[in-house]
Tab-separated table of C-alpha atoms in Angstrom:
chain	number	residue	atom	x	y	z
G	409	MET	CA	41.552	122.268	-38.731
G	410	ILE	CA	43.069	121.825	-42.143
G	411	ARG	CA	43.968	118.135	-43.749
G	412	THR	CA	46.446	117.623	-46.337
G	413	GLU	CA	47.512	114.191	-47.686
G	414	ARG	CA	49.825	113.105	-45.068
G	415	LEU	CA	49.423	116.264	-42.510
G	416	ILE	CA	46.858	117.783	-40.245
G	417	LEU	CA	47.517	121.375	-39.575
G	418	ARG	CA	45.468	122.389	-36.185
G	419	GLN	CA	45.203	124.683	-33.183
G	420	TRP	CA	47.741	124.150	-30.542
G	421	ASP	CA	47.079	122.365	-27.405
G	422	ASP	CA	49.364	122.119	-24.177
G	423	GLU	CA	50.970	118.764	-25.016
G	424	ASP	CA	52.676	120.693	-28.041
G	425	LEU	CA	54.613	123.204	-25.761
G	426	LEU	CA	57.484	120.862	-24.585
G	427	LEU	CA	58.037	119.479	-28.019
G	428	PHE	CA	57.997	122.997	-29.356
G	429	SER	CA	60.626	124.090	-26.737
G	430	GLN	CA	62.682	121.256	-27.625
G	431	MET	CA	62.533	122.175	-31.126
G	432	CYS	CA	63.388	125.821	-30.269
G	433	SER	CA	66.359	124.734	-28.425
G	434	ASP	CA	67.710	122.541	-31.536
G	435	LYS	CA	70.963	124.446	-32.937
G	436	ASP	CA	70.237	123.141	-36.206
G	437	VAL	CA	66.479	123.927	-36.167
G	438	MET	CA	67.307	127.515	-35.116
G	439	GLU	CA	70.400	128.038	-37.273
G	440	PHE	CA	69.016	130.738	-39.174
G	441	PHE	CA	67.428	132.589	-35.926
G	442	PRO	CA	69.451	135.179	-33.675
G	443	LYS	CA	69.426	132.836	-30.661
G	444	LEU	CA	68.075	129.601	-29.421
G	445	LEU	CA	65.148	130.042	-27.169
G	446	THR	CA	64.628	129.436	-23.474
G	447	ALA	CA	61.871	127.269	-22.401
G	448	GLU	CA	59.789	130.158	-21.393
G	449	GLU	CA	60.429	131.953	-24.464
G	450	SER	CA	59.337	129.104	-26.599
G	451	PHE	CA	56.061	128.691	-24.085
G	452	SER	CA	55.139	132.220	-24.341
G	453	GLY	CA	55.606	132.223	-28.303
G	454	ALA	CA	53.438	129.366	-28.419
G	455	ARG	CA	50.759	130.890	-26.545
G	456	ARG	CA	50.929	134.011	-28.431
G	457	ILE	CA	50.422	131.843	-31.495
G	458	GLN	CA	47.716	129.880	-30.024
G	459	SER	CA	45.938	133.211	-28.846
G	460	LEU	CA	46.047	134.395	-32.267
G	461	ILE	CA	44.598	131.287	-34.037
G	462	ALA	CA	41.804	131.681	-31.401
G	463	ASP	CA	40.947	135.195	-32.045
G	464	ARG	CA	40.989	135.057	-35.739
G	465	GLY	CA	40.807	131.347	-36.669
G	466	TRP	CA	44.054	130.944	-38.517
G	467	GLY	CA	47.974	131.217	-38.004
G	468	PHE	CA	51.010	129.103	-37.708
G	469	TRP	CA	48.975	126.103	-37.137
G	470	ALA	CA	50.496	123.346	-35.041
G	471	VAL	CA	51.387	120.522	-37.764
G	472	GLU	CA	50.772	116.791	-36.986
G	473	LEU	CA	51.697	113.607	-38.586
G	474	PRO	CA	48.340	111.328	-38.126
G	475	GLY	CA	49.513	108.235	-36.526
G	476	GLN	CA	52.999	108.656	-35.955
G	477	SER	CA	53.848	112.310	-34.261
G	478	LYS	CA	51.349	114.651	-32.629
G	479	PHE	CA	53.592	117.542	-33.129
G	480	ILE	CA	56.375	118.111	-35.777
G	481	GLY	CA	56.349	121.815	-35.852
G	482	PHE	CA	54.406	124.715	-37.367
G	483	VAL	CA	53.400	125.868	-40.627
G	484	GLY	CA	50.797	128.463	-41.631
G	485	LEU	CA	50.075	132.216	-41.992
G	486	HIS	CA	51.147	135.115	-39.841
G	487	THR	CA	51.087	139.064	-39.971
G	488	PRO	CA	54.588	140.304	-39.459
G	489	LYS	CA	55.617	143.349	-37.281
G	490	GLU	CA	54.863	146.811	-38.904
G	491	ASN	CA	58.314	147.736	-38.923
G	492	MET	CA	59.176	145.060	-42.056
G	493	PRO	CA	59.711	147.131	-45.057
G	494	PHE	CA	56.809	145.321	-47.019
G	495	SER	CA	54.196	145.444	-44.380
G	496	PRO	CA	51.057	145.451	-43.994
G	497	CYS	CA	50.926	141.809	-45.258
G	498	VAL	CA	50.193	138.452	-44.416
G	499	GLU	CA	53.195	135.844	-44.512
G	500	VAL	CA	53.536	131.757	-44.802
G	501	GLY	CA	56.043	130.371	-42.764
G	502	TRP	CA	57.332	127.206	-41.036
G	503	ARG	CA	59.426	125.805	-38.627
G	504	LEU	CA	59.816	121.823	-38.158
G	505	ALA	CA	61.604	119.526	-36.019
G	506	LYS	CA	64.769	118.104	-37.823
G	507	PRO	CA	63.874	114.666	-37.860
G	508	TYR	CA	60.946	115.822	-40.249
G	509	TRP	CA	63.056	117.942	-42.617
G	510	GLY	CA	63.498	116.457	-46.253
G	511	MET	CA	60.201	114.730	-46.352
G	512	GLY	CA	58.479	117.145	-48.361
G	513	TYR	CA	56.185	118.136	-45.283
G	514	ALA	CA	56.778	121.983	-44.975
G	515	THR	CA	56.141	122.206	-48.694
G	516	GLU	CA	52.554	120.231	-48.365
G	517	ALA	CA	51.796	122.190	-45.440
G	518	ALA	CA	52.782	125.516	-47.050
G	519	LYS	CA	50.718	124.760	-50.127
G	520	ALA	CA	47.725	124.176	-47.998
G	521	SER	CA	48.282	127.292	-45.888
G	522	LEU	CA	48.524	129.432	-49.302
G	523	HIS	CA	45.108	127.743	-50.446
G	524	TYR	CA	43.742	128.940	-47.141
G	525	ALA	CA	45.060	132.348	-47.715
G	526	PHE	CA	43.753	132.534	-51.150
G	527	THR	CA	40.434	130.719	-50.859
G	528	HIS	CA	39.169	131.252	-47.341
G	529	LEU	CA	40.862	134.550	-46.265
G	530	GLY	CA	40.445	136.149	-49.896
G	531	LEU	CA	43.848	137.522	-49.652
G	532	GLU	CA	45.599	138.958	-53.110
G	533	GLU	CA	49.066	138.600	-51.961
G	534	VAL	CA	51.250	136.253	-49.504
G	535	VAL	CA	54.896	137.057	-48.556
G	536	SER	CA	57.743	134.810	-47.104
G	537	PHE	CA	61.102	135.769	-46.205
G	538	THR	CA	64.238	134.284	-44.486
G	539	THR	CA	68.119	134.887	-43.949
G	540	ALA	CA	69.795	135.016	-47.326
G	541	GLN	CA	71.797	131.919	-46.287
G	542	ASN	CA	68.594	129.755	-45.549
G	543	ILE	CA	68.655	127.857	-48.709
G	544	ARG	CA	66.429	125.185	-47.524
G	545	SER	CA	63.442	127.520	-46.670
G	546	GLN	CA	63.991	129.465	-50.196
G	547	ALA	CA	63.683	125.841	-51.905
G	548	VAL	CA	60.255	125.497	-50.218
G	549	MET	CA	59.340	128.852	-51.339
G	550	LYS	CA	60.281	128.258	-54.917
G	551	LYS	CA	58.323	124.814	-54.820
G	552	ILE	CA	55.140	126.488	-53.636
G	553	GLY	CA	55.461	128.851	-56.446
G	554	MET	CA	56.591	132.091	-54.770
G	555	PRO	CA	58.846	134.150	-56.978
G	556	TYR	CA	61.811	136.118	-55.613
G	557	ALA	CA	61.180	139.790	-54.715
G	558	CYS	CA	64.147	141.185	-53.419
G	559	ASN	CA	66.687	141.370	-50.795
G	560	PHE	CA	66.152	143.580	-47.504
G	561	LYS	CA	67.985	144.305	-44.255
G	562	HIS	CA	65.864	142.619	-41.295
G	563	PRO	CA	64.790	145.828	-39.216
G	564	ASP	CA	64.975	143.958	-35.723
G	565	LEU	CA	68.606	143.110	-36.428
G	566	GLU	CA	71.960	145.248	-36.417
G	567	PRO	CA	73.239	145.987	-39.944
G	568	SER	CA	76.398	144.104	-39.049
G	569	HIS	CA	74.696	141.176	-37.679
G	570	PRO	CA	75.303	137.837	-39.918
G	571	LEU	CA	71.548	137.166	-40.230
G	572	CYS	CA	70.565	140.740	-41.188
G	573	GLU	CA	70.674	140.117	-44.966
G	574	HIS	CA	66.965	138.485	-45.981
G	575	VAL	CA	65.390	137.663	-49.177
G	576	LEU	CA	61.658	138.316	-49.660
G	577	TYR	CA	59.436	136.045	-51.981
G	578	LYS	CA	55.893	137.032	-52.979
G	579	ILE	CA	53.174	135.151	-54.380
G	580	ASN	CA	50.007	136.800	-55.706
G	581	ARG	CA	46.499	135.148	-56.436
G	582	GLU	CA	46.814	134.700	-59.997
G	583	GLN	CA	50.546	133.249	-59.623
G	584	TRP	CA	49.056	130.745	-57.309
G	585	GLU	CA	46.327	129.994	-59.422
G	586	GLN	CA	48.508	129.396	-62.470
G	587	HIS	CA	50.713	127.583	-60.019
G	588	SER	CA	48.163	125.122	-58.503
G	589	LEU	CA	46.690	123.961	-62.069
């Protein structure tokens, strides 16, 4: 478990599954993903995330707003598929329910995730990526000190797909230390 000034990043529990499913069927939350997820797809994804955290102690943690909401989304660290052009790597990522956008929660939790990546896991670099159109997520990447690295075509999407063009941001330990001062 990781505590920040306003949030708790923790292992998922069964109570999170329905809220996650509702979030993944929200057209605004999923605007930059190829499709909305069914309840079963959401449950399966959450169980996979839960299992990865149980196995290695870290991952896309469930985010809780103490005293207000038990589950507002997820933020944390993940190992992307090997077919990504910059793999092997560890990414920092997030997905929050729409009522919690614009309050700095993704930035706060992502900063805590980077701290964990560099101080607990001893990583030398962390990446983050999103579609070229996702300006909100790119703003979070910039706020947590990640410089733009390059554009790339997502290997799981057809080149003609409107979301195929992605941007990659990276931060190394030295850059993180400078940004954290």
